Amino acid sequence: DSGVTQTPKHLITATGQRVTLRCSPRSGDLSVYWYQQSLDQGLQFLIQYYNGEERAKGNILERFSAQQFPDLHSELNLSSLELGDSALYFCASSPYGMGAYGYTFGSGTRLTVV
Amino acid sequence: DQQVKQNSPSLSVQEGRISILNCDYTNSMFDYFLWYKKYPAEGPTFLISISSIKDKNEDGRFTVFLNKSAKHLSLHIVPSQPGDSAVYFCAASDHDKVIFGPGTSLSVIP
């Protein structure tokens, strides 16, 4: 157990639907990062939050949004889902606001869009 | 535009031999480089890192080499063990963003 909890572990939904992925960071970590891993692709950085504020944005589609709540858990909302959104979505947390040192990843949410 | 490249999607090595995983990058502003290891059905786990001001960092069987002029880094695993079979991601940080490479799948054959 890495200390980063992602729910649900698996999600199957239809095209056009909306889903919410949840991440609880490791205790004491202020930063949350979201990554997408599609088939044969590396980890694509989506977005970072630090202590409730958006810190950095990557290749996140407009159909996707995220937020970090006062208790530091984060949610990634994916709407108008397409088949190509099927992927593994990873959340990572870190005590720091920048850099990759100290990242702890969760085990991911596997999203299948049918 | 891939800023971090791992040109070998897979690598097979005999147990006990050296595994060398390579990574190239394009952004000279990266200040930190890291390697993560990922087993199936698990999230990536941190393995080893190197600051851009260093050229080598060693941790047990794992050594990372950085060649800034060539914008190239490599991870050496000696000796390779079957439990090292996993996907290895190279990552680079430029303060705010962390960019991961596509990964190299290492198979260590007993």
mmCIF file of N, CA, C and O in Angstrom, chain B residues 41-90:
data_model
loop_
_atom_site.group_PDB
_atom_site.id
_atom_site.type_symbol
_atom_site.label_atom_id
_atom_site.label_comp_id
_atom_site.label_asym_id
_atom_site.label_seq_id
_atom_site.Cartn_x
_atom_site.Cartn_y
_atom_site.Cartn_z
ATOM 1 N N ALA B 41 -0.613 -3.845 -12.881
ATOM 2 C CA ALA B 41 -1.680 -3.618 -11.901
ATOM 3 C C ALA B 41 -1.221 -2.812 -10.690
ATOM 4 O O ALA B 41 -1.902 -2.792 -9.659
ATOM 5 N N GLU B 42 -0.073 -2.171 -10.797
ATOM 6 C CA GLU B 42 0.383 -1.295 -9.717
ATOM 7 C C GLU B 42 0.763 0.051 -10.303
ATOM 8 O O GLU B 42 1.029 0.181 -11.496
ATOM 9 N N GLY B 43 0.829 1.077 -9.445
ATOM 10 C CA GLY B 43 1.320 2.358 -9.891
ATOM 11 C C GLY B 43 2.841 2.360 -9.947
ATOM 12 O O GLY B 43 3.497 1.496 -9.361
ATOM 13 N N PRO B 44 3.426 3.305 -10.670
ATOM 14 C CA PRO B 44 4.893 3.396 -10.725
ATOM 15 C C PRO B 44 5.468 3.676 -9.347
ATOM 16 O O PRO B 44 4.855 4.362 -8.531
ATOM 17 N N THR B 45 6.655 3.152 -9.092
ATOM 18 C CA THR B 45 7.355 3.428 -7.846
ATOM 19 C C THR B 45 8.712 4.037 -8.156
ATOM 20 O O THR B 45 9.389 3.629 -9.112
ATOM 21 N N PHE B 46 9.107 4.976 -7.337
ATOM 22 C CA PHE B 46 10.383 5.680 -7.531
ATOM 23 C C PHE B 46 11.544 4.714 -7.344
ATOM 24 O O PHE B 46 11.565 3.893 -6.420
ATOM 25 N N LEU B 47 12.535 4.846 -8.226
ATOM 26 C CA LEU B 47 13.689 3.961 -8.171
ATOM 27 C C LEU B 47 14.962 4.729 -7.805
ATOM 28 O O LEU B 47 15.597 4.463 -6.803
ATOM 29 N N ILE B 48 15.308 5.704 -8.609
ATOM 30 C CA ILE B 48 16.545 6.444 -8.412
ATOM 31 C C ILE B 48 16.453 7.753 -9.170
ATOM 32 O O ILE B 48 15.710 7.863 -10.140
ATOM 33 N N SER B 49 17.200 8.755 -8.717
ATOM 34 C CA SER B 49 17.161 10.054 -9.392
ATOM 35 C C SER B 49 18.566 10.620 -9.518
ATOM 36 O O SER B 49 19.519 10.120 -8.907
ATOM 37 N N ILE B 50 18.680 11.676 -10.310
ATOM 38 C CA ILE B 50 19.954 12.375 -10.455
ATOM 39 C C ILE B 50 19.684 13.837 -10.743
ATOM 40 O O ILE B 50 18.788 14.179 -11.538
ATOM 41 N N SER B 51 20.426 14.694 -10.087
ATOM 42 C CA SER B 51 20.339 16.121 -10.341
ATOM 43 C C SER B 51 21.103 16.447 -11.624
ATOM 44 O O SER B 51 22.062 15.757 -11.977
ATOM 45 N N SER B 52 20.700 17.508 -12.279
ATOM 46 C CA SER B 52 21.358 17.883 -13.536
ATOM 47 C C SER B 52 22.799 18.342 -13.332
ATOM 48 O O SER B 52 23.549 18.473 -14.297
ATOM 49 N N ILE B 53 23.191 18.591 -12.080
ATOM 50 C CA ILE B 53 24.571 19.034 -11.832
ATOM 51 C C ILE B 53 25.513 17.857 -11.577
ATOM 52 O O ILE B 53 26.707 18.033 -11.386
ATOM 53 N N LYS B 54 24.942 16.660 -11.549
ATOM 54 C CA LYS B 54 25.761 15.468 -11.338
ATOM 55 C C LYS B 54 25.850 14.672 -12.632
ATOM 56 O O LYS B 54 25.078 14.885 -13.574
ATOM 57 N N ASP B 55 26.784 13.726 -12.683
ATOM 58 C CA ASP B 55 26.841 12.867 -13.857
ATOM 59 C C ASP B 55 26.638 11.390 -13.510
ATOM 60 O O ASP B 55 26.527 10.551 -14.403
ATOM 61 N N LYS B 56 26.560 11.092 -12.226
ATOM 62 C CA LYS B 56 26.379 9.698 -11.822
ATOM 63 C C LYS B 56 25.748 9.647 -10.432
ATOM 64 O O LYS B 56 26.090 10.453 -9.549
ATOM 65 N N ASN B 57 24.839 8.700 -10.267
ATOM 66 C CA ASN B 57 24.301 8.426 -8.943
ATOM 67 C C ASN B 57 24.095 6.929 -8.818
ATOM 68 O O ASN B 57 23.576 6.290 -9.730
ATOM 69 N N GLU B 58 24.510 6.390 -7.681
ATOM 70 C CA GLU B 58 24.488 4.939 -7.508
ATOM 71 C C GLU B 58 23.697 4.579 -6.261
ATOM 72 O O GLU B 58 23.803 5.239 -5.223
ATOM 73 N N ASP B 59 22.903 3.516 -6.373
ATOM 74 C CA ASP B 59 22.135 3.034 -5.224
ATOM 75 C C ASP B 59 22.037 1.527 -5.336
ATOM 76 O O ASP B 59 21.179 1.000 -6.054
ATOM 77 N N GLY B 60 22.937 0.842 -4.663
ATOM 78 C CA GLY B 60 22.931 -0.615 -4.718
ATOM 79 C C GLY B 60 23.225 -1.119 -6.117
ATOM 80 O O GLY B 60 24.236 -0.767 -6.720
ATOM 81 N N ARG B 61 22.299 -1.919 -6.654
ATOM 82 C CA ARG B 61 22.504 -2.487 -7.989
ATOM 83 C C ARG B 61 22.173 -1.494 -9.107
ATOM 84 O O ARG B 61 22.383 -1.791 -10.283
ATOM 85 N N PHE B 62 21.633 -0.337 -8.734
ATOM 86 C CA PHE B 62 21.165 0.630 -9.723
ATOM 87 C C PHE B 62 22.091 1.845 -9.802
ATOM 88 O O PHE B 62 22.442 2.428 -8.783
ATOM 89 N N THR B 63 22.471 2.195 -11.029
ATOM 90 C CA THR B 63 23.291 3.380 -11.263
ATOM 91 C C THR B 63 22.693 4.162 -12.416
ATOM 92 O O THR B 63 22.355 3.573 -13.450
ATOM 93 N N VAL B 64 22.567 5.467 -12.222
ATOM 94 C CA VAL B 64 22.090 6.318 -13.312
ATOM 95 C C VAL B 64 23.240 7.218 -13.743
ATOM 96 O O VAL B 64 23.938 7.788 -12.909
ATOM 97 N N PHE B 65 23.422 7.303 -15.050
ATOM 98 C CA PHE B 65 24.447 8.142 -15.651
ATOM 99 C C PHE B 65 23.773 9.242 -16.453
ATOM 100 O O PHE B 65 22.811 8.978 -17.166
ATOM 101 N N LEU B 66 24.313 10.467 -16.323
ATOM 102 C CA LEU B 66 23.754 11.592 -17.063
ATOM 103 C C LEU B 66 24.830 12.220 -17.931
ATOM 104 O O LEU B 66 25.900 12.584 -17.441
ATOM 105 N N ASN B 67 24.544 12.378 -19.203
ATOM 106 C CA ASN B 67 25.435 13.045 -20.151
ATOM 107 C C ASN B 67 24.680 14.265 -20.671
ATOM 108 O O ASN B 67 23.880 14.165 -21.597
ATOM 109 N N LYS B 68 24.930 15.407 -20.038
ATOM 110 C CA LYS B 68 24.161 16.612 -20.374
ATOM 111 C C LYS B 68 24.443 17.098 -21.785
ATOM 112 O O LYS B 68 23.551 17.604 -22.460
ATOM 113 N N SER B 69 25.669 16.968 -22.233
ATOM 114 C CA SER B 69 25.988 17.467 -23.575
ATOM 115 C C SER B 69 25.230 16.684 -24.642
ATOM 116 O O SER B 69 24.830 17.232 -25.663
ATOM 117 N N ALA B 70 25.007 15.402 -24.372
ATOM 118 C CA ALA B 70 24.286 14.556 -25.320
ATOM 119 C C ALA B 70 22.796 14.506 -25.004
ATOM 120 O O ALA B 70 22.018 13.885 -25.739
ATOM 121 N N LYS B 71 22.386 15.127 -23.902
ATOM 122 C CA LYS B 71 20.993 15.082 -23.437
ATOM 123 C C LYS B 71 20.536 13.623 -23.350
ATOM 124 O O LYS B 71 19.501 13.229 -23.900
ATOM 125 N N HIS B 72 21.330 12.847 -22.637
ATOM 126 C CA HIS B 72 21.103 11.403 -22.567
ATOM 127 C C HIS B 72 21.351 10.921 -21.146
ATOM 128 O O HIS B 72 22.285 11.359 -20.478
ATOM 129 N N LEU B 73 20.478 10.033 -20.696
ATOM 130 C CA LEU B 73 20.757 9.364 -19.432
ATOM 131 C C LEU B 73 20.478 7.878 -19.578
ATOM 132 O O LEU B 73 19.741 7.458 -20.479
ATOM 133 N N SER B 74 21.103 7.122 -18.699
ATOM 134 C CA SER B 74 20.915 5.676 -18.760
ATOM 135 C C SER B 74 20.835 5.125 -17.347
ATOM 136 O O SER B 74 21.396 5.690 -16.400
ATOM 137 N N LEU B 75 20.131 4.029 -17.239
ATOM 138 C CA LEU B 75 19.999 3.299 -15.979
ATOM 139 C C LEU B 75 20.667 1.950 -16.159
ATOM 140 O O LEU B 75 20.330 1.218 -17.093
ATOM 141 N N HIS B 76 21.625 1.647 -15.284
ATOM 142 C CA HIS B 76 22.310 0.366 -15.312
ATOM 143 C C HIS B 76 21.860 -0.461 -14.118
ATOM 144 O O HIS B 76 21.855 0.050 -12.977
ATOM 145 N N ILE B 77 21.514 -1.703 -14.369
ATOM 146 C CA ILE B 77 21.130 -2.619 -13.297
ATOM 147 C C ILE B 77 22.109 -3.792 -13.345
ATOM 148 O O ILE B 77 22.188 -4.509 -14.345
ATOM 149 N N VAL B 78 22.875 -3.933 -12.249
ATOM 150 C CA VAL B 78 23.885 -4.996 -12.202
ATOM 151 C C VAL B 78 23.922 -5.618 -10.807
ATOM 152 O O VAL B 78 24.147 -4.882 -9.837
ATOM 153 N N PRO B 79 23.795 -6.949 -10.659
ATOM 154 C CA PRO B 79 23.367 -7.869 -11.711
ATOM 155 C C PRO B 79 21.857 -7.862 -11.844
ATOM 156 O O PRO B 79 21.130 -7.593 -10.881
ATOM 157 N N SER B 80 21.352 -8.148 -13.001
ATOM 158 C CA SER B 80 19.904 -8.174 -13.227
ATOM 159 C C SER B 80 19.304 -9.411 -12.579
ATOM 160 O O SER B 80 19.902 -10.493 -12.589
ATOM 161 N N GLN B 81 18.125 -9.241 -12.012
ATOM 162 C CA GLN B 81 17.418 -10.333 -11.351
ATOM 163 C C GLN B 81 16.015 -10.471 -11.957
ATOM 164 O O GLN B 81 15.454 -9.481 -12.438
ATOM 165 N N PRO B 82 15.449 -11.663 -11.908
ATOM 166 C CA PRO B 82 14.104 -11.854 -12.481
ATOM 167 C C PRO B 82 13.073 -10.880 -11.909
ATOM 168 O O PRO B 82 12.176 -10.436 -12.615
ATOM 169 N N GLY B 83 13.217 -10.518 -10.643
ATOM 170 C CA GLY B 83 12.291 -9.565 -10.024
ATOM 171 C C GLY B 83 12.403 -8.151 -10.568
ATOM 172 O O GLY B 83 11.561 -7.303 -10.279
ATOM 173 N N ASP B 84 13.435 -7.906 -11.376
ATOM 174 C CA ASP B 84 13.579 -6.589 -12.004
ATOM 175 C C ASP B 84 12.698 -6.467 -13.240
ATOM 176 O O ASP B 84 12.572 -5.378 -13.813
ATOM 177 N N SER B 85 12.096 -7.560 -13.669
ATOM 178 C CA SER B 85 11.223 -7.528 -14.844
ATOM 179 C C SER B 85 10.038 -6.606 -14.567
ATOM 180 O O SER B 85 9.237 -6.860 -13.666
ATOM 181 N N ALA B 86 9.949 -5.529 -15.341
ATOM 182 C CA ALA B 86 8.942 -4.494 -15.121
ATOM 183 C C ALA B 86 9.056 -3.482 -16.256
ATOM 184 O O ALA B 86 9.942 -3.591 -17.110
ATOM 185 N N VAL B 87 8.191 -2.495 -16.229
ATOM 186 C CA VAL B 87 8.319 -1.371 -17.154
ATOM 187 C C VAL B 87 9.045 -0.247 -16.428
ATOM 188 O O VAL B 87 8.711 0.084 -15.291
ATOM 189 N N TYR B 88 10.062 0.316 -17.065
ATOM 190 C CA TYR B 88 10.854 1.386 -16.469
ATOM 191 C C TYR B 88 10.568 2.691 -17.201
ATOM 192 O O TYR B 88 10.708 2.780 -18.425
ATOM 193 N N PHE B 89 10.168 3.696 -16.433
ATOM 194 C CA PHE B 89 9.887 5.011 -16.989
ATOM 195 C C PHE B 89 10.997 5.976 -16.599
ATOM 196 O O PHE B 89 11.371 6.081 -15.427
ATOM 197 N N CYS B 90 11.475 6.688 -17.573
ATOM 198 C CA CYS B 90 12.380 7.799 -17.352
ATOM 199 C C CYS B 90 11.512 9.044 -17.183
ATOM 200 O O CYS B 90 10.498 9.190 -17.875
#
